[in-house]
JSON list of C-alpha atoms in Angstrom, two decimals:
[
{"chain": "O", "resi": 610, "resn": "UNK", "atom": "CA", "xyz": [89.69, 110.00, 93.09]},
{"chain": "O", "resi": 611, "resn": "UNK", "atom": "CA", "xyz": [86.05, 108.50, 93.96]},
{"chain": "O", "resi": 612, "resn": "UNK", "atom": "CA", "xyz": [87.66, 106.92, 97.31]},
{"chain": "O", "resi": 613, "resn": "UNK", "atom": "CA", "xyz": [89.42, 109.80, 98.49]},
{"chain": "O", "resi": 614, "resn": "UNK", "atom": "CA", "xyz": [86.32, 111.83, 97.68]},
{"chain": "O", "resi": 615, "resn": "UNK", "atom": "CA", "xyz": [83.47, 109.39, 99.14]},
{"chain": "O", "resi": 616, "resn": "UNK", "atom": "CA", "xyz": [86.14, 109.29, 102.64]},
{"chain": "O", "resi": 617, "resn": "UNK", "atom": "CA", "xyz": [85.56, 112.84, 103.11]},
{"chain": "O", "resi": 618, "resn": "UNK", "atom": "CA", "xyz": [81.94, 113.08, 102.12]},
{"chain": "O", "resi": 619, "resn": "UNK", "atom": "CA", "xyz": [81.44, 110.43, 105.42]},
{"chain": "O", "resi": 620, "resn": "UNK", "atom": "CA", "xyz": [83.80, 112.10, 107.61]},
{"chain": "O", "resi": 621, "resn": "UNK", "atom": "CA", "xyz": [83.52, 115.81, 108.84]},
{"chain": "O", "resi": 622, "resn": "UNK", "atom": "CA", "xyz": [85.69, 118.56, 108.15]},
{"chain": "O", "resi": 623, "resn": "UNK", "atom": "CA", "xyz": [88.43, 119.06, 110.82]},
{"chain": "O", "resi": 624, "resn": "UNK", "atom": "CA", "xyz": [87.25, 115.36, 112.84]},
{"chain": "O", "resi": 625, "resn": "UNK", "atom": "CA", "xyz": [90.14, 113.21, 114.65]},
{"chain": "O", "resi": 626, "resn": "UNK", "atom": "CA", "xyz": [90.57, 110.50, 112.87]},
{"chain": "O", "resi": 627, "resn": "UNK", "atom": "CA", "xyz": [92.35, 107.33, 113.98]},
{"chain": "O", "resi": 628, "resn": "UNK", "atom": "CA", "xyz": [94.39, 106.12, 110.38]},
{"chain": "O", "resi": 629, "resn": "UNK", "atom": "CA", "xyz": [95.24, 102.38, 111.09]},
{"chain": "O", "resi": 630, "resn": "UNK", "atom": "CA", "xyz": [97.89, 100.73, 109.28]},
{"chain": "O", "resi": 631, "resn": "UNK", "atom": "CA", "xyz": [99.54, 103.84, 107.57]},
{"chain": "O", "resi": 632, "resn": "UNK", "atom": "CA", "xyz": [103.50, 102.57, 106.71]},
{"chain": "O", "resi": 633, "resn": "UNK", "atom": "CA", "xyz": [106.71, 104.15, 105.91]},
{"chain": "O", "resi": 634, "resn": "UNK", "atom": "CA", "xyz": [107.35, 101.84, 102.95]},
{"chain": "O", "resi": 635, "resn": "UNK", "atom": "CA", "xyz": [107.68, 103.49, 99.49]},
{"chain": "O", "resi": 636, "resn": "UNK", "atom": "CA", "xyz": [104.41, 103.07, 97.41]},
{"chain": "O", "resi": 637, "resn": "UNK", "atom": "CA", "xyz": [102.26, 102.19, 100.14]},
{"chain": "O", "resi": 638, "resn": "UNK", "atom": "CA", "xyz": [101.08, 104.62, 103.41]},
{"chain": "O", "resi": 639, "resn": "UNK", "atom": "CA", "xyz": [102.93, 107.47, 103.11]},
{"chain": "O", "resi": 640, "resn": "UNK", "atom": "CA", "xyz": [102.99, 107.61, 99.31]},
{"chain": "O", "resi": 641, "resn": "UNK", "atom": "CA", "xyz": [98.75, 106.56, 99.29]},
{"chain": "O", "resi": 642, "resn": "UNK", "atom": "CA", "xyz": [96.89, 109.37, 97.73]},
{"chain": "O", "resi": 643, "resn": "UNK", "atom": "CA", "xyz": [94.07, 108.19, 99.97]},
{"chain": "O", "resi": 644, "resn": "UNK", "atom": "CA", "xyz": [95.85, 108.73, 103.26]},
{"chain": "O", "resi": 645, "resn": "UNK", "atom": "CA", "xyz": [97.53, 112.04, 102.19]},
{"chain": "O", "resi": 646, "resn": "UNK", "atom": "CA", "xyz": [93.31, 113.35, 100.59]},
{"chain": "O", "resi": 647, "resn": "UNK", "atom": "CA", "xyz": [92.61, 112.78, 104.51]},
{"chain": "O", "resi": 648, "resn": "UNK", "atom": "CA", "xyz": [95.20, 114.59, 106.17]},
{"chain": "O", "resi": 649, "resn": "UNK", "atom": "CA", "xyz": [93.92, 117.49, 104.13]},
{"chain": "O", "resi": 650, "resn": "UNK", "atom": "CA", "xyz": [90.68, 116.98, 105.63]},
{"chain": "O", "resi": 651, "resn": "UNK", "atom": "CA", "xyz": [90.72, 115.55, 108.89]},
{"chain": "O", "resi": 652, "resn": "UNK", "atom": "CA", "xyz": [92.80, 115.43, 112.20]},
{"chain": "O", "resi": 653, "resn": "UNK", "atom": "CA", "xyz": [94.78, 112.76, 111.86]},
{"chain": "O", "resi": 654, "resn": "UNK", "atom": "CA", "xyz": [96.64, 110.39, 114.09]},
{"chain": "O", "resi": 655, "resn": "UNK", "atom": "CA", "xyz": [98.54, 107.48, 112.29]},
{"chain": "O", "resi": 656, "resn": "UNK", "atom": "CA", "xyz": [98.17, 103.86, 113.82]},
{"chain": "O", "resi": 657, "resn": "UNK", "atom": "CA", "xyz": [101.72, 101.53, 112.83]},
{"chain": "O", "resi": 658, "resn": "UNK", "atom": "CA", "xyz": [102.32, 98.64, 113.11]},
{"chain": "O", "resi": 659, "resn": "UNK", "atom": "CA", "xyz": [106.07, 98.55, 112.80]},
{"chain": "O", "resi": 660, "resn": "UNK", "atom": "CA", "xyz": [108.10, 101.02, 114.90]},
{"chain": "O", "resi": 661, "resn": "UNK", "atom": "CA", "xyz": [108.98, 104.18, 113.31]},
{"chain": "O", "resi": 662, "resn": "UNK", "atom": "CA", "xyz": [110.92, 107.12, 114.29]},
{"chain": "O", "resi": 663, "resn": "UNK", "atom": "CA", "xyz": [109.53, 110.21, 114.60]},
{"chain": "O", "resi": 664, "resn": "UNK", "atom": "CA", "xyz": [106.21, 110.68, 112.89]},
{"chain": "O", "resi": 665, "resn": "UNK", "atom": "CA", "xyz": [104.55, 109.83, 109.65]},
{"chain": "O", "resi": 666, "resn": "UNK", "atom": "CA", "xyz": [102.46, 112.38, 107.68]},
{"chain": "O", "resi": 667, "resn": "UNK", "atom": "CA", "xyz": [103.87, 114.91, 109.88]},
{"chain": "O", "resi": 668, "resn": "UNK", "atom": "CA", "xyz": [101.41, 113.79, 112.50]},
{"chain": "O", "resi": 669, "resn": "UNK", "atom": "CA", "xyz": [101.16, 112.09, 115.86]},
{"chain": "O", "resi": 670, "resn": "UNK", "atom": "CA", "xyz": [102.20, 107.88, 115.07]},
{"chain": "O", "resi": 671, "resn": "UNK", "atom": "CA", "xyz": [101.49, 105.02, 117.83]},
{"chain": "O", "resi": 672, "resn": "UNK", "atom": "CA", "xyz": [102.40, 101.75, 117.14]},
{"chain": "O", "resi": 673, "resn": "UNK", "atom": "CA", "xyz": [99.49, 98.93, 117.89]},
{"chain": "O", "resi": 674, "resn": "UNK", "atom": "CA", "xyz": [97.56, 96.35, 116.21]},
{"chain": "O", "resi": 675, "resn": "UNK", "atom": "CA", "xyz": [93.92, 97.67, 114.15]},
{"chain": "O", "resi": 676, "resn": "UNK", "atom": "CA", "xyz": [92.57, 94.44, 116.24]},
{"chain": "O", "resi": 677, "resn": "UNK", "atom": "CA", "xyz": [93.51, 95.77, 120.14]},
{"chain": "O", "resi": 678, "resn": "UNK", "atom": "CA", "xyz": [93.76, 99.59, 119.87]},
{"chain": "O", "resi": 679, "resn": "UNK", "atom": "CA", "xyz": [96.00, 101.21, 122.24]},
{"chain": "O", "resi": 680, "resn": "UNK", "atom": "CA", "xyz": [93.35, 103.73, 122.81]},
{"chain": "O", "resi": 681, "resn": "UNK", "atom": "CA", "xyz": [90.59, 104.42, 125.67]},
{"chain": "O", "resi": 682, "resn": "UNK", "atom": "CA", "xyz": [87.02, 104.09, 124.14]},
{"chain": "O", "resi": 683, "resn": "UNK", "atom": "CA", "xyz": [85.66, 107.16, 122.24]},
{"chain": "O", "resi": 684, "resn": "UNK", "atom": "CA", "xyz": [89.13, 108.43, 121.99]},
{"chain": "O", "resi": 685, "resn": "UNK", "atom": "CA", "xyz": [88.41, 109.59, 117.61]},
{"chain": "O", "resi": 686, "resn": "UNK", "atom": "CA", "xyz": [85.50, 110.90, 116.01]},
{"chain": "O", "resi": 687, "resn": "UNK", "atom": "CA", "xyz": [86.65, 107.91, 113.30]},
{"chain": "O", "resi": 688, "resn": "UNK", "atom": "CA", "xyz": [88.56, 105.26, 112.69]},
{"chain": "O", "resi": 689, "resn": "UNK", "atom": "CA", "xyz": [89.62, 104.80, 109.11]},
{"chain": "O", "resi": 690, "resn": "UNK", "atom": "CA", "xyz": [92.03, 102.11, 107.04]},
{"chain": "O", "resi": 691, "resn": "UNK", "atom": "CA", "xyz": [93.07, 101.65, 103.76]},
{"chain": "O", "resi": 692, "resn": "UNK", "atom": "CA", "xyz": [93.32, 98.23, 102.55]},
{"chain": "O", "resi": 693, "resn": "UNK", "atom": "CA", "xyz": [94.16, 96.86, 105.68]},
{"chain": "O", "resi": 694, "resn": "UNK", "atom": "CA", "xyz": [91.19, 94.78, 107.29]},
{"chain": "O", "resi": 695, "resn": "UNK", "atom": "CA", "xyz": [92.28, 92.23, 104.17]},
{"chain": "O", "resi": 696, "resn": "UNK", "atom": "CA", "xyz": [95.42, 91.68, 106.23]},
{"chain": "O", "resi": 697, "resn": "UNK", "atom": "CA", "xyz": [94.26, 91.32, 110.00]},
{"chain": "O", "resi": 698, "resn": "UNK", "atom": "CA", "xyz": [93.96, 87.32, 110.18]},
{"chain": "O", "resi": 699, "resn": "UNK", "atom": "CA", "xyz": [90.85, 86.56, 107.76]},
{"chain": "O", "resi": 700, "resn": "UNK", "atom": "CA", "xyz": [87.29, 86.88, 109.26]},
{"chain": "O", "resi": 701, "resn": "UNK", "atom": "CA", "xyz": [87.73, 86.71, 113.19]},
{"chain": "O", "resi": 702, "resn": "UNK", "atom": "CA", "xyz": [90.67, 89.21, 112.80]},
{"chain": "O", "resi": 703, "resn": "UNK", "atom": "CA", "xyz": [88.51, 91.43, 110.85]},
{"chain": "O", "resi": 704, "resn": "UNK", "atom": "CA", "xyz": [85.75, 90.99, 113.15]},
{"chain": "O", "resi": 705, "resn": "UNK", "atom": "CA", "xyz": [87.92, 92.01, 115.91]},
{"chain": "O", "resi": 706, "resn": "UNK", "atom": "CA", "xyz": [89.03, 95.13, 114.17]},
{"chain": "O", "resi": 707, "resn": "UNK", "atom": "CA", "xyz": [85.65, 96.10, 113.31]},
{"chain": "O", "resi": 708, "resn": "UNK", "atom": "CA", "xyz": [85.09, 95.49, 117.14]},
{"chain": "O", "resi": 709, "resn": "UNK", "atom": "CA", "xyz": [87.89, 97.97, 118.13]},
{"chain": "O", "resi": 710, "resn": "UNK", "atom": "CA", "xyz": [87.25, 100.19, 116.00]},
{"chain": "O", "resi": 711, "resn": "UNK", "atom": "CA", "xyz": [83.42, 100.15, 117.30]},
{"chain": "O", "resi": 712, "resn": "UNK", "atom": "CA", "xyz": [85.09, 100.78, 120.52]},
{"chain": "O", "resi": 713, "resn": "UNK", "atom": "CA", "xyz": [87.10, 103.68, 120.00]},
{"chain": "O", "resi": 714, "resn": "UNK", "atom": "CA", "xyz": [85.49, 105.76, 117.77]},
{"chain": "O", "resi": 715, "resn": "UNK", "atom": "CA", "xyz": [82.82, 108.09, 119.07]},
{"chain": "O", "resi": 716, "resn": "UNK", "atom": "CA", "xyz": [80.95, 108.75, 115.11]},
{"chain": "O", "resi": 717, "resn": "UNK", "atom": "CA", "xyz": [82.10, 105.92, 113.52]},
{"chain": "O", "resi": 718, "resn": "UNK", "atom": "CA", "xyz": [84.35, 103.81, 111.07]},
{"chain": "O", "resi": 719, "resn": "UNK", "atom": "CA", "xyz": [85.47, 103.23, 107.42]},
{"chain": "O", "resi": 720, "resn": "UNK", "atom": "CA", "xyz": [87.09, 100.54, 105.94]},
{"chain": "O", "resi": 721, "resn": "UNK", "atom": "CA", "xyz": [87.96, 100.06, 102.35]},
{"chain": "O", "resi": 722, "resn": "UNK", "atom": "CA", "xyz": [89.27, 96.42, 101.41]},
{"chain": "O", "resi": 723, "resn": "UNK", "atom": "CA", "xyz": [89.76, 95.23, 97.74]},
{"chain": "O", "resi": 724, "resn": "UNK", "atom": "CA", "xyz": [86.85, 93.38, 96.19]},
{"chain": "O", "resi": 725, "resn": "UNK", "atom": "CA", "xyz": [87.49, 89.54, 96.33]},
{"chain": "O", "resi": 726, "resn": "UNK", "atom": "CA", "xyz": [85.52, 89.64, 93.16]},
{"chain": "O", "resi": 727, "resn": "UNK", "atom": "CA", "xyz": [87.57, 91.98, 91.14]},
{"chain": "O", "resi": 728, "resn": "UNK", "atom": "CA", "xyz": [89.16, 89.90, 88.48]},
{"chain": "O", "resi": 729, "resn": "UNK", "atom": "CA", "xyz": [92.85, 91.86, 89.07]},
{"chain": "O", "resi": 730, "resn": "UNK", "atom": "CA", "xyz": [94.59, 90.73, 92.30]},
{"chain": "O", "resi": 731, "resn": "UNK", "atom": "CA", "xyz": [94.85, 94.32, 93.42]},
{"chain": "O", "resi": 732, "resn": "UNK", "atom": "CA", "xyz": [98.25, 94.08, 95.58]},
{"chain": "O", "resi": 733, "resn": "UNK", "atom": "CA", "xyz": [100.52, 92.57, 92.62]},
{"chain": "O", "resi": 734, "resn": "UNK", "atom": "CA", "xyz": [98.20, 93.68, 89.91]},
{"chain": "O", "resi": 735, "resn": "UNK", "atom": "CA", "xyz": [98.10, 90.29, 87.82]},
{"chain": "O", "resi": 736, "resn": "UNK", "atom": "CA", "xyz": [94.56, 88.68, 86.50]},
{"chain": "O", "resi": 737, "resn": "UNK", "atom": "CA", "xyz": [92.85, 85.76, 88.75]},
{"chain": "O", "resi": 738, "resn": "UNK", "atom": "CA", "xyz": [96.16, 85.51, 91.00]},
{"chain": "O", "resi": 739, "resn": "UNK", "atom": "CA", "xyz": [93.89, 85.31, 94.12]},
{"chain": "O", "resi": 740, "resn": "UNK", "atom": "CA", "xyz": [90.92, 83.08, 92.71]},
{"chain": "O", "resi": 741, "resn": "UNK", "atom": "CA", "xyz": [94.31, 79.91, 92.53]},
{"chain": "O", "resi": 742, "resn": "UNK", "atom": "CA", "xyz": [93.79, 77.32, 94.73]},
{"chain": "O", "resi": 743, "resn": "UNK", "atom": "CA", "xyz": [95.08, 78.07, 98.21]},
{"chain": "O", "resi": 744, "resn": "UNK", "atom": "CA", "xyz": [97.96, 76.01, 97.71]},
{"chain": "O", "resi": 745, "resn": "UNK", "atom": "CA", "xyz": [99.12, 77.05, 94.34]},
{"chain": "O", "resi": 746, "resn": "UNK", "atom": "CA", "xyz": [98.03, 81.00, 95.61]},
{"chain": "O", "resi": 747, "resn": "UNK", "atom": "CA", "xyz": [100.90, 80.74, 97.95]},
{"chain": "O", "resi": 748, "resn": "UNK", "atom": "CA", "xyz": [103.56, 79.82, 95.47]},
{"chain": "O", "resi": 749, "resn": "UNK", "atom": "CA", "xyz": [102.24, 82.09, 93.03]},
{"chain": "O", "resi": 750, "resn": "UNK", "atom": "CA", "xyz": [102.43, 85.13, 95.46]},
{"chain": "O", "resi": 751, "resn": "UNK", "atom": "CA", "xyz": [105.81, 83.40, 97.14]},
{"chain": "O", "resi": 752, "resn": "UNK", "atom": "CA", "xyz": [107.08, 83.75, 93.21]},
{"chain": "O", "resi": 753, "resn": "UNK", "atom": "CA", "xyz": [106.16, 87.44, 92.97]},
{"chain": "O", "resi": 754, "resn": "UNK", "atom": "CA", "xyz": [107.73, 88.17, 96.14]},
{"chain": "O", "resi": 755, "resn": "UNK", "atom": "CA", "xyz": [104.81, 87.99, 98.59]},
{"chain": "O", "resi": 756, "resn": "UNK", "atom": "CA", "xyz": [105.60, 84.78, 100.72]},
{"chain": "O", "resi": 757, "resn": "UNK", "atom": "CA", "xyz": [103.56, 86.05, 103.63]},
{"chain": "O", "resi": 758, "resn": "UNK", "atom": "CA", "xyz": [100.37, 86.10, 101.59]},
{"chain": "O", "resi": 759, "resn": "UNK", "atom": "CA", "xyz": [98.82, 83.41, 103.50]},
{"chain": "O", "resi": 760, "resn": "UNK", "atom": "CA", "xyz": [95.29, 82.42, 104.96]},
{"chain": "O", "resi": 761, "resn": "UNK", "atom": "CA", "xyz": [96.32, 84.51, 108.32]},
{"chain": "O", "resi": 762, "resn": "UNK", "atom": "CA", "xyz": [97.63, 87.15, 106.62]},
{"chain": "O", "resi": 763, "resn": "UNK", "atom": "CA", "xyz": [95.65, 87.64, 103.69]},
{"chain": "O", "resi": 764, "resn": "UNK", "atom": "CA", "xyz": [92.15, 87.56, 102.91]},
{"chain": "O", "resi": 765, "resn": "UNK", "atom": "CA", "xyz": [89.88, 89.29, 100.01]},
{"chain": "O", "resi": 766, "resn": "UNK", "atom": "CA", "xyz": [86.33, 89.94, 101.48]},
{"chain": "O", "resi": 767, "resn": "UNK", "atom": "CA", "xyz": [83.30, 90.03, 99.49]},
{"chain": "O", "resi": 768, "resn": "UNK", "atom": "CA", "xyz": [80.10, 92.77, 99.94]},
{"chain": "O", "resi": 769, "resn": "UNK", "atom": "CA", "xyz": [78.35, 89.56, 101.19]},
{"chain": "O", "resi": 770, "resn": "UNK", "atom": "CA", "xyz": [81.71, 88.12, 103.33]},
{"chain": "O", "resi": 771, "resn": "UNK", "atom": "CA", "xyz": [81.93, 92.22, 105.25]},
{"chain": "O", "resi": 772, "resn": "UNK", "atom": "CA", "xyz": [78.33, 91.98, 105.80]},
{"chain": "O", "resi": 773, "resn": "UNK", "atom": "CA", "xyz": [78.41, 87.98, 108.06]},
{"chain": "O", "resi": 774, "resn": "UNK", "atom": "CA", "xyz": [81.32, 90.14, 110.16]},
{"chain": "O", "resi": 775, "resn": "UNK", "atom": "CA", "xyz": [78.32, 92.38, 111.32]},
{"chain": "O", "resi": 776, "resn": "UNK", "atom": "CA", "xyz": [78.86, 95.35, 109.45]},
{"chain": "O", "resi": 777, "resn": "UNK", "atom": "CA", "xyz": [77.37, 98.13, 106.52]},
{"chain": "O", "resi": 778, "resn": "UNK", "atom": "CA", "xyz": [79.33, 96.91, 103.33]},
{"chain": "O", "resi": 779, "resn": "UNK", "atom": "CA", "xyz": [79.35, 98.97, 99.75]},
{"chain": "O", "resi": 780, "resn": "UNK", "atom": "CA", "xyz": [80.98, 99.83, 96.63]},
{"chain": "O", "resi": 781, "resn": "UNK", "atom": "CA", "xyz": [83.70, 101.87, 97.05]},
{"chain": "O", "resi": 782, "resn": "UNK", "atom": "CA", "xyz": [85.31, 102.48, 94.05]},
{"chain": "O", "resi": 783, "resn": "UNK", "atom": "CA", "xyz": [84.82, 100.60, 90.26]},
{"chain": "O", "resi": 784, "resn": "UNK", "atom": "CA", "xyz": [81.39, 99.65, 88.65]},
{"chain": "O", "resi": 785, "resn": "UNK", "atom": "CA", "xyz": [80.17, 95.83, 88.81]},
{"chain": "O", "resi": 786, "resn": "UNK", "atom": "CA", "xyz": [82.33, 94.30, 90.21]},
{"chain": "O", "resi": 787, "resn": "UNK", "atom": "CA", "xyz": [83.57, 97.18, 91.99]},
{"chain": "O", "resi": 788, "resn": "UNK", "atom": "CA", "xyz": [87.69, 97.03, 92.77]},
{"chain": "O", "resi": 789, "resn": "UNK", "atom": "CA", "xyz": [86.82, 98.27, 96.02]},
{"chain": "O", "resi": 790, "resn": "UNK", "atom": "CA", "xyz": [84.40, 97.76, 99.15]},
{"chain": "O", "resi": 791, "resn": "UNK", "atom": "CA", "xyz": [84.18, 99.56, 102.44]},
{"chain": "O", "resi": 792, "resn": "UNK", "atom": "CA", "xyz": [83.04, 98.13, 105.23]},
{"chain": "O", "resi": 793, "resn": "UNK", "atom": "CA", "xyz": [81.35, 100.98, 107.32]},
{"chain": "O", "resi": 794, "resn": "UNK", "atom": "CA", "xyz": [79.33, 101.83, 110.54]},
{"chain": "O", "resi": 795, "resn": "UNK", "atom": "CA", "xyz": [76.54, 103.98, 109.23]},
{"chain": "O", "resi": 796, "resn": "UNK", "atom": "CA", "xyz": [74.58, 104.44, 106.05]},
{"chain": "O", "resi": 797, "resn": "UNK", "atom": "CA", "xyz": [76.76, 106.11, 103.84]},
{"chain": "O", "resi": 798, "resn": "UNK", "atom": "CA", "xyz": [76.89, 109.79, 102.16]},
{"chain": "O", "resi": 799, "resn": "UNK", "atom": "CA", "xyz": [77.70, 110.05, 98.63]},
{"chain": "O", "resi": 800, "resn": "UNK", "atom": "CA", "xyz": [80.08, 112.32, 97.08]}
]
């Protein structure tokens, strides 16, 4: 998988890495190829938002919020999410989670996000869902069974949309346009 593989190529072997918004739902944290390629790489400490018992991946889990990190500055080497800056409260919450994650990690920070330009609404998989109106968008994901997929909650960034928060932003995964972006600290290394 060209994600999994251009996370590690960025991110050294054996690093402490600060996973925010890993989940104990089935199909999504826990179950993400992506987050279990960088426990195989990395030192890993999950970030939750939900309480959980016990720990996820088998490694340390703190609950907090991607956007005020319950972590002193330089605490990781990086600080890494998947698909989760889409979700932080559209471009001032992503702003502040770039911000923290400035903050606490000592090399630097990785964000993948879906492409706002990918044709396929990546979360519920069906064509053009999120280019609706925001109006209709809401009943459309509220008939799916998304009803929280609102403006605070939910928001597809653009290359050009990651780069006005102040931050590197590339093709991740796909061709043109890509399904995926990361937004990212430093130049990146390819796979």
């Amino acid at each position: 998988m060209h994600k999994i593989a251009l996370l590690r190529a960025n991110i050294s072997p054996g690093a402490s890495v600060l996973l925010v918004g890993v989940s104990p739902d089935e199909g999504i944290g826990t179950e993400s190829a992506v987050e279990r390629g960088l426990l195989e790489h990395a030192e890993v400490t999950c970030l939750v938002y939900s309480p959980v018992d016990g720990q996820l991946l088998g490694r340390p889990t703190v609950q907090g919020d991607a956007r005020d990190l319950p972590f002193a500055d330089a605490s990781f080497d990086y600080v890494v999410s998947n698909a989760v800056i889409e979700h932080v409260g559209g471009p001032e919450g992503a702003r502040l989670m770039i911000a923290e994650s400035e903050r606490v990690a000592r090399v630097g920070y990785l964000h993948t996000t879906p492409n706002r330009w990918f044709p396929i609404e990546p979360h519920v998989m069906i064509p053009l869902l999120h280019w609706l109106p925001e109006q209709v968008r809401q009943r459309a994901f509220a008939a799916v069974g998304f009803p929280s997929y609102t403006r605070e909650n939910y928001w597809l960034f653009s290359s050009r949309s990651l780069r006005a928060l102040g931050t590197h932003a590339s093709r991740c995964t796909g061709r043109w346009p890509a399904m995926t972006l990361i937004a990212h600290s430093r130049p990146l290394q390819h796979p």
